[in-house]
mmCIF file of C-alpha atoms and ligand atoms in Angstrom:
data_model
loop_
_atom_site.group_PDB
_atom_site.id
_atom_site.type_symbol
_atom_site.label_atom_id
_atom_site.label_comp_id
_atom_site.label_asym_id
_atom_site.label_seq_id
_atom_site.Cartn_x
_atom_site.Cartn_y
_atom_site.Cartn_z
ATOM 1 C CA MET A 1 9.364 -15.830 -5.917
ATOM 2 C CA SER A 2 6.206 -16.760 -7.715
ATOM 3 C CA VAL A 3 3.095 -14.649 -8.092
ATOM 4 C CA THR A 4 2.282 -16.131 -11.501
ATOM 5 C CA ASP A 5 -1.401 -15.814 -12.390
ATOM 6 C CA ARG A 6 -2.251 -14.538 -8.909
ATOM 7 C CA VAL A 7 -4.759 -11.672 -8.885
ATOM 8 C CA ALA A 8 -3.316 -8.631 -7.131
ATOM 9 C CA ILE A 9 -5.145 -5.459 -6.119
ATOM 10 C CA VAL A 10 -2.904 -2.424 -5.668
ATOM 11 C CA THR A 11 -4.504 0.721 -4.238
ATOM 12 C CA GLY A 12 -2.973 4.065 -5.116
ATOM 13 C CA GLY A 13 -1.559 2.323 -8.171
ATOM 14 C CA GLY A 14 -1.656 5.406 -10.374
ATOM 15 C CA ARG A 15 1.800 6.624 -9.493
ATOM 16 C CA GLY A 16 4.751 6.482 -7.117
ATOM 17 C CA ILE A 17 5.301 3.408 -4.986
ATOM 18 C CA GLY A 18 1.932 1.903 -5.995
ATOM 19 C CA ARG A 19 2.890 1.988 -9.652
ATOM 20 C CA ALA A 20 6.275 0.356 -8.934
ATOM 21 C CA ILE A 21 4.555 -2.374 -6.899
ATOM 22 C CA ALA A 22 2.035 -3.050 -9.667
ATOM 23 C CA VAL A 23 4.764 -3.268 -12.309
ATOM 24 C CA ARG A 24 6.906 -5.528 -10.115
ATOM 25 C CA LEU A 25 4.010 -7.929 -9.508
ATOM 26 C CA ALA A 26 3.213 -7.815 -13.230
ATOM 27 C CA ARG A 27 6.810 -8.774 -13.975
ATOM 28 C CA GLY A 28 6.299 -11.792 -11.711
ATOM 29 C CA GLY A 29 3.336 -12.831 -13.852
ATOM 30 C CA ALA A 30 0.503 -11.522 -11.654
ATOM 31 C CA LYS A 31 -2.786 -10.201 -12.948
ATOM 32 C CA VAL A 32 -3.172 -6.676 -11.640
ATOM 33 C CA ALA A 33 -6.242 -4.649 -10.632
ATOM 34 C CA LEU A 34 -5.263 -1.047 -9.992
ATOM 35 C CA MET A 35 -7.369 1.237 -7.834
ATOM 36 C CA ASP A 36 -6.957 4.974 -7.564
ATOM 37 C CA VAL A 37 -8.983 8.159 -7.367
ATOM 38 C CA LEU A 38 -7.796 9.421 -10.763
ATOM 39 C CA GLU A 39 -8.243 7.444 -13.943
ATOM 40 C CA GLU A 40 -5.591 9.029 -16.150
ATOM 41 C CA PRO A 41 -2.398 8.039 -14.272
ATOM 42 C CA MET A 42 -3.695 4.493 -13.949
ATOM 43 C CA ALA A 43 -3.884 4.139 -17.740
ATOM 44 C CA GLU A 44 -0.093 4.540 -17.870
ATOM 45 C CA THR A 45 0.380 1.968 -15.090
ATOM 46 C CA VAL A 46 -1.857 -0.498 -16.950
ATOM 47 C CA LYS A 47 0.321 -0.025 -20.023
ATOM 48 C CA LEU A 48 3.513 -0.602 -18.000
ATOM 49 C CA CYS A 49 2.032 -3.722 -16.351
ATOM 50 C CA THR A 50 1.105 -5.185 -19.722
ATOM 51 C CA GLU A 51 4.586 -4.444 -21.078
ATOM 52 C CA ALA A 52 6.059 -6.097 -17.969
ATOM 53 C CA GLY A 53 4.237 -9.321 -18.814
ATOM 54 C CA SER A 54 0.996 -9.244 -16.816
ATOM 55 C CA PRO A 55 -1.605 -11.567 -18.370
ATOM 56 C CA LEU A 56 -4.347 -9.089 -17.367
ATOM 57 C CA ALA A 57 -4.225 -5.529 -16.043
ATOM 58 C CA LYS A 58 -7.208 -3.293 -15.419
ATOM 59 C CA ALA A 59 -7.853 0.049 -13.744
ATOM 60 C CA TYR A 60 -10.702 0.797 -11.355
ATOM 61 C CA LYS A 61 -11.529 4.318 -10.223
ATOM 62 C CA LEU A 62 -11.962 4.028 -6.470
ATOM 63 C CA ASP A 63 -11.647 6.148 -3.360
ATOM 64 C CA VAL A 64 -10.547 3.805 -0.569
ATOM 65 C CA THR A 65 -12.676 5.725 1.947
ATOM 66 C CA ASP A 66 -15.870 4.857 0.055
ATOM 67 C CA GLU A 67 -17.249 1.742 1.717
ATOM 68 C CA GLU A 68 -20.026 1.065 -0.779
ATOM 69 C CA ALA A 69 -17.786 1.576 -3.806
ATOM 70 C CA ILE A 70 -15.239 -0.859 -2.346
ATOM 71 C CA GLU A 71 -17.859 -3.618 -2.087
ATOM 72 C CA LYS A 72 -18.947 -3.068 -5.695
ATOM 73 C CA THR A 73 -15.441 -2.716 -7.103
ATOM 74 C CA LEU A 74 -14.088 -5.866 -5.467
ATOM 75 C CA GLU A 75 -17.119 -7.785 -6.673
ATOM 76 C CA ALA A 76 -16.347 -6.540 -10.186
ATOM 77 C CA VAL A 77 -12.689 -7.596 -9.826
ATOM 78 C CA ASN A 78 -13.662 -11.042 -8.613
ATOM 79 C CA GLU A 79 -15.966 -11.412 -11.592
ATOM 80 C CA ALA A 80 -13.457 -10.154 -14.169
ATOM 81 C CA PHE A 81 -10.356 -11.894 -12.756
ATOM 82 C CA GLY A 82 -11.884 -14.988 -11.107
ATOM 83 C CA SER A 83 -10.378 -14.454 -7.621
ATOM 84 C CA ILE A 84 -8.669 -11.969 -5.305
ATOM 85 C CA ASP A 85 -5.351 -13.396 -4.087
ATOM 86 C CA ILE A 86 -3.204 -10.404 -3.131
ATOM 87 C CA LEU A 87 -4.193 -7.060 -1.638
ATOM 88 C CA VAL A 88 -1.634 -4.271 -1.407
ATOM 89 C CA ASN A 89 -2.952 -1.367 0.660
ATOM 90 C CA ASN A 90 -0.707 1.379 -0.659
ATOM 91 C CA ALA A 91 -2.982 4.429 -1.100
ATOM 92 C CA GLY A 92 -1.833 7.089 1.333
ATOM 93 C CA ILE A 93 -1.664 10.833 1.825
ATOM 94 C CA THR A 94 0.104 13.375 4.014
ATOM 95 C CA ARG A 95 -1.183 16.675 5.472
ATOM 96 C CA ASP A 96 1.836 17.674 7.558
ATOM 97 C CA ASP A 97 1.814 20.332 10.259
ATOM 98 C CA LEU A 98 3.047 20.727 13.792
ATOM 99 C CA LEU A 99 0.733 19.117 16.329
ATOM 100 C CA MET A 100 -0.271 22.413 17.971
ATOM 101 C CA ARG A 101 -1.263 23.897 14.605
ATOM 102 C CA MET A 102 -2.783 20.829 13.006
ATOM 103 C CA GLU A 103 -6.352 21.294 11.859
ATOM 104 C CA THR A 104 -8.863 18.633 12.848
ATOM 105 C CA ARG A 105 -9.808 18.145 9.212
ATOM 106 C CA ALA A 106 -6.166 17.361 8.317
ATOM 107 C CA TRP A 107 -6.170 14.759 11.086
ATOM 108 C CA ASP A 108 -9.478 13.249 9.942
ATOM 109 C CA LEU A 109 -8.541 13.129 6.262
ATOM 110 C CA VAL A 110 -5.195 11.376 6.798
ATOM 111 C CA LEU A 111 -6.698 8.856 9.214
ATOM 112 C CA ALA A 112 -9.593 8.248 6.813
ATOM 113 C CA VAL A 113 -7.426 7.425 3.789
ATOM 114 C CA ASN A 114 -4.418 5.750 5.416
ATOM 115 C CA LEU A 115 -6.033 3.779 8.237
ATOM 116 C CA LYS A 116 -9.769 3.491 7.627
ATOM 117 C CA GLY A 117 -9.141 2.924 3.907
ATOM 118 C CA THR A 118 -6.797 0.058 4.733
ATOM 119 C CA PHE A 119 -9.373 -1.403 7.129
ATOM 120 C CA LEU A 120 -12.246 -1.142 4.628
ATOM 121 C CA MET A 121 -10.247 -2.702 1.791
ATOM 122 C CA THR A 122 -8.974 -5.488 4.064
ATOM 123 C CA ARG A 123 -12.425 -6.259 5.449
ATOM 124 C CA THR A 124 -13.926 -6.727 1.997
ATOM 125 C CA ALA A 125 -10.970 -8.458 0.312
ATOM 126 C CA SER A 126 -10.464 -10.846 3.219
ATOM 127 C CA ARG A 127 -13.939 -12.312 2.684
ATOM 128 C CA TYR A 128 -12.895 -13.488 -0.779
ATOM 129 C CA MET A 129 -9.528 -14.733 0.494
ATOM 130 C CA MET A 130 -11.026 -16.643 3.417
ATOM 131 C CA ARG A 131 -13.517 -18.368 1.135
ATOM 132 C CA GLN A 132 -10.743 -19.573 -1.158
ATOM 133 C CA ARG A 133 -8.466 -20.455 1.790
ATOM 134 C CA ARG A 134 -5.577 -18.461 0.365
ATOM 135 C CA GLY A 135 -4.496 -14.845 0.403
ATOM 136 C CA ARG A 136 -1.759 -12.299 0.917
ATOM 137 C CA ILE A 137 -2.309 -8.866 2.403
ATOM 138 C CA VAL A 138 0.565 -6.382 2.303
ATOM 139 C CA ASN A 139 0.060 -3.010 3.957
ATOM 140 C CA ILE A 140 2.268 -0.028 3.284
ATOM 141 C CA ALA A 141 3.097 1.551 6.634
ATOM 142 C CA SER A 142 5.963 4.023 7.178
ATOM 143 C CA VAL A 143 8.963 4.511 9.423
ATOM 144 C CA SER A 144 6.975 7.517 10.700
ATOM 145 C CA GLY A 145 4.583 5.031 12.231
ATOM 146 C CA LEU A 146 7.445 3.160 13.916
ATOM 147 C CA ALA A 147 9.591 5.990 15.220
ATOM 148 C CA GLY A 148 7.350 9.096 14.979
ATOM 149 C CA ASN A 149 8.252 12.180 12.980
ATOM 150 C CA ALA A 150 7.885 15.839 13.944
ATOM 151 C CA GLY A 151 5.190 17.460 11.804
ATOM 152 C CA GLN A 152 3.397 14.190 11.131
ATOM 153 C CA ALA A 153 1.128 13.539 14.141
ATOM 154 C CA ASN A 154 -1.748 12.490 11.873
ATOM 155 C CA TYR A 155 0.385 10.508 9.427
ATOM 156 C CA SER A 156 2.472 8.693 12.034
ATOM 157 C CA ALA A 157 -0.656 7.815 14.046
ATOM 158 C CA SER A 158 -2.318 6.457 10.897
ATOM 159 C CA LYS A 159 0.723 4.354 10.009
ATOM 160 C CA ALA A 160 1.187 3.062 13.578
ATOM 161 C CA GLY A 161 -2.483 2.113 13.310
ATOM 162 C CA VAL A 162 -1.730 0.231 10.091
ATOM 163 C CA VAL A 163 0.932 -1.775 11.948
ATOM 164 C CA GLY A 164 -1.577 -2.763 14.671
ATOM 165 C CA LEU A 165 -4.204 -3.561 12.061
ATOM 166 C CA THR A 166 -1.708 -5.736 10.163
ATOM 167 C CA LYS A 167 -0.915 -7.810 13.257
ATOM 168 C CA THR A 168 -4.567 -8.319 14.176
ATOM 169 C CA THR A 169 -5.413 -9.199 10.569
ATOM 170 C CA ALA A 170 -2.575 -11.732 10.622
ATOM 171 C CA ARG A 171 -3.899 -13.341 13.807
ATOM 172 C CA GLU A 172 -7.522 -13.458 12.665
ATOM 173 C CA LEU A 173 -6.922 -14.801 9.167
ATOM 174 C CA ALA A 174 -4.039 -17.216 9.719
ATOM 175 C CA ALA A 175 -6.315 -20.230 10.161
ATOM 176 C CA ARG A 176 -7.621 -19.637 6.623
ATOM 177 C CA ASN A 177 -4.131 -19.492 5.115
ATOM 178 C CA VAL A 178 -4.245 -15.721 4.633
ATOM 179 C CA THR A 179 -1.125 -13.806 5.680
ATOM 180 C CA ALA A 180 -0.826 -10.105 6.495
ATOM 181 C CA ASN A 181 2.454 -8.222 6.642
ATOM 182 C CA ALA A 182 3.540 -4.604 6.434
ATOM 183 C CA VAL A 183 6.332 -2.830 4.621
ATOM 184 C CA ALA A 184 7.474 0.418 6.210
ATOM 185 C CA PRO A 185 9.254 2.634 3.676
ATOM 186 C CA GLY A 186 11.707 5.250 4.844
ATOM 187 C CA PHE A 187 12.581 8.199 2.657
ATOM 188 C CA ILE A 188 11.572 7.203 -0.886
ATOM 189 C CA ARG A 189 11.902 9.335 -4.031
ATOM 190 C CA THR A 190 8.296 9.991 -5.169
ATOM 191 C CA ASP A 191 5.939 12.966 -5.683
ATOM 192 C CA MET A 192 5.193 12.765 -1.945
ATOM 193 C CA THR A 193 8.813 13.554 -1.040
ATOM 194 C CA ASP A 194 9.708 15.692 -4.091
ATOM 195 C CA VAL A 195 7.770 18.585 -2.570
ATOM 196 C CA LEU A 196 9.925 18.680 0.587
ATOM 197 C CA PRO A 197 12.329 21.634 0.953
ATOM 198 C CA PRO A 198 16.039 20.832 0.239
ATOM 199 C CA ALA A 199 16.995 21.430 3.890
ATOM 200 C CA VAL A 200 14.509 18.791 5.049
ATOM 201 C CA LYS A 201 15.837 16.325 2.467
ATOM 202 C CA GLU A 202 19.444 16.935 3.513
ATOM 203 C CA LYS A 203 18.594 16.376 7.165
ATOM 204 C CA ALA A 204 16.793 13.140 6.345
ATOM 205 C CA LEU A 205 19.699 11.910 4.218
ATOM 206 C CA ALA A 206 22.129 12.454 7.076
ATOM 207 C CA ASN A 207 20.149 9.899 9.092
ATOM 208 C CA ILE A 208 20.225 7.182 6.447
ATOM 209 C CA PRO A 209 23.152 4.760 6.963
ATOM 210 C CA LEU A 210 23.017 3.659 3.308
ATOM 211 C CA ARG A 211 23.381 7.355 2.355
ATOM 212 C CA ARG A 212 20.732 7.612 -0.329
ATOM 213 C CA MET A 213 17.010 8.045 -0.709
ATOM 214 C CA GLY A 214 15.166 4.849 -1.536
ATOM 215 C CA GLU A 215 13.537 4.167 -4.880
ATOM 216 C CA ALA A 216 9.936 3.006 -5.290
ATOM 217 C CA GLU A 217 11.390 -0.213 -6.734
ATOM 218 C CA ASP A 218 13.201 -0.906 -3.428
ATOM 219 C CA VAL A 219 9.811 -0.974 -1.702
ATOM 220 C CA ALA A 220 8.231 -3.018 -4.509
ATOM 221 C CA GLU A 221 10.771 -5.836 -4.050
ATOM 222 C CA ALA A 222 9.815 -6.307 -0.382
ATOM 223 C CA VAL A 223 6.112 -6.230 -1.261
ATOM 224 C CA ALA A 224 6.619 -8.810 -4.023
ATOM 225 C CA PHE A 225 8.333 -11.097 -1.518
ATOM 226 C CA PHE A 226 5.478 -10.921 1.017
ATOM 227 C CA ALA A 227 2.960 -11.427 -1.811
ATOM 228 C CA SER A 228 4.731 -14.516 -3.123
ATOM 229 C CA ASP A 229 4.665 -18.206 -2.246
ATOM 230 C CA ALA A 230 8.164 -17.792 -0.791
ATOM 231 C CA ALA A 231 6.661 -15.900 2.192
ATOM 232 C CA ALA A 232 4.066 -18.589 3.001
ATOM 233 C CA TYR A 233 5.252 -18.995 6.616
ATOM 234 C CA ILE A 234 5.628 -15.297 7.440
ATOM 235 C CA THR A 235 2.740 -13.311 8.899
ATOM 236 C CA GLY A 236 2.229 -10.316 11.180
ATOM 237 C CA GLN A 237 5.655 -8.876 10.386
ATOM 238 C CA VAL A 238 6.813 -5.361 9.602
ATOM 239 C CA VAL A 239 9.870 -4.816 7.428
ATOM 240 C CA ALA A 240 11.402 -1.378 7.087
ATOM 241 C CA VAL A 241 12.752 -0.537 3.635
ATOM 242 C CA ASP A 242 14.626 2.536 4.724
ATOM 243 C CA GLY A 243 18.374 2.229 4.149
ATOM 244 C CA GLY A 244 18.820 1.501 7.847
ATOM 245 C CA MET A 245 17.115 4.668 9.120
ATOM 246 C CA VAL A 246 15.144 2.896 11.850
ATOM 247 C CA MET A 247 16.786 -0.103 13.498
HETATM 248 P P1 LIG B 1 2.058 9.309 -3.992
HETATM 249 O O1 LIG B 1 1.379 10.510 -3.454
HETATM 250 O O2 LIG B 1 3.088 9.448 -5.049
HETATM 251 O O3 LIG B 1 0.961 8.252 -4.511
HETATM 252 C C1 LIG B 1 -0.134 7.899 -3.715
HETATM 253 C C2 LIG B 1 -1.242 7.401 -4.601
HETATM 254 O O4 LIG B 1 -2.393 7.109 -3.793
HETATM 255 C C3 LIG B 1 -1.673 8.470 -5.622
HETATM 256 O O5 LIG B 1 -1.895 7.887 -6.872
HETATM 257 C C4 LIG B 1 -2.968 8.976 -4.997
HETATM 258 O O6 LIG B 1 -3.891 9.517 -5.909
HETATM 259 C C5 LIG B 1 -3.522 7.716 -4.373
HETATM 260 N N1 LIG B 1 -4.565 8.031 -3.414
HETATM 261 C C6 LIG B 1 -4.602 9.059 -2.534
HETATM 262 N N2 LIG B 1 -5.753 9.057 -1.859
HETATM 263 C C7 LIG B 1 -6.472 7.988 -2.308
HETATM 264 C C8 LIG B 1 -7.751 7.456 -2.004
HETATM 265 N N3 LIG B 1 -8.548 8.030 -1.090
HETATM 266 N N4 LIG B 1 -8.176 6.360 -2.669
HETATM 267 C C9 LIG B 1 -7.395 5.770 -3.618
HETATM 268 N N5 LIG B 1 -6.180 6.228 -3.953
HETATM 269 C C10 LIG B 1 -5.727 7.336 -3.302
HETATM 270 O O7 LIG B 1 2.644 8.564 -2.716
HETATM 271 P P2 LIG B 1 3.831 7.489 -2.576
HETATM 272 O O8 LIG B 1 3.883 6.623 -3.754
HETATM 273 O O9 LIG B 1 5.028 8.214 -2.126
HETATM 274 O O10 LIG B 1 3.287 6.671 -1.315
HETATM 275 C C11 LIG B 1 2.658 5.403 -1.424
HETATM 276 C C12 LIG B 1 2.501 4.826 -0.033
HETATM 277 O O11 LIG B 1 3.787 4.723 0.585
HETATM 278 C C13 LIG B 1 1.641 5.670 0.896
HETATM 279 O O12 LIG B 1 0.878 4.843 1.734
HETATM 280 C C14 LIG B 1 2.675 6.428 1.707
HETATM 281 O O13 LIG B 1 2.162 6.827 2.948
HETATM 282 C C15 LIG B 1 3.759 5.379 1.837
HETATM 283 N N6 LIG B 1 5.065 5.910 2.161
HETATM 284 C C16 LIG B 1 5.756 6.724 1.286
HETATM 285 C C17 LIG B 1 7.008 7.209 1.628
HETATM 286 C C18 LIG B 1 7.818 8.071 0.714
HETATM 287 O O14 LIG B 1 8.920 8.443 1.116
HETATM 288 N N7 LIG B 1 7.372 8.398 -0.490
HETATM 289 C C19 LIG B 1 7.602 6.891 2.923
HETATM 290 C C20 LIG B 1 6.810 6.046 3.754
HETATM 291 C C21 LIG B 1 5.589 5.580 3.357
HETATM 292 P P3 LIG B 1 -3.729 11.060 -6.432
HETATM 293 O O15 LIG B 1 -2.803 10.977 -7.576
HETATM 294 O O16 LIG B 1 -5.101 11.464 -6.812
HETATM 295 O O17 LIG B 1 -3.220 11.834 -5.276
#
């Protein structure tokens, strides 16, 4: 599965699943441009990418909701790396609450980062990809967006939106040899899930046929596949990496 010398942008690459994706692509020989709101965690990911064999890894401080900054940052990446071949829209947040108690600002914030951020990044990156007649877009959705999840009205709506956006992106960009697919993680061991109470974790585990939480690396493998030449004839698809939770 080759991504050798391809230029990959990974948003939310400072930690968690984003870091694992960046390191996995680096191991495949990709050049990696990390984007995250905090600089410090990205420095560690850059180091790991270099150790994994990436010919070039750089960090860019970016909030994916900032339209103007996205334009400037991607221009800078294109200049420094020479192209933009792979975009992994991974940055995401949760602000869980029951629907009847959910504050409007929690709704707006989650939709802004998870859905609008994915749209803004895709819109800008796709211009570069269309020009070069080659590109891979991989969006990180969630099983919450496929099956719903109590306490996650905002999050599940944002991730269902990502699935719709992925399919439309796939249809619009196919003629220019740009594919768009989504990976929907289930219950993955990261900072996002570490904060959940033990009872919630136990309940989730009981619904996972493979009987374990996923690792960030499990998600990274699926992303690396979609980003590679091996997935050239696959577009508009959603693959759950969830131990069989949603089938
Ligand atoms: P983490 O919270 O561990 O990491 C998310 C990263 O995204 C952080 O580095 C965070 O920065 C960054 N980020 C947040 N907001 C922005 C923004 N506006 N602009 C740029 N970067 C931002 O999450 P995970 O690694 O667990 O999740 C990664 C993706 O996988 C998300 O899209 C999530 O929804 C999805 N997912 C995760 C699951 C899980 O079980 N963990 C399950 C299903 C889906 P900061 O450090 O400042 O917060």
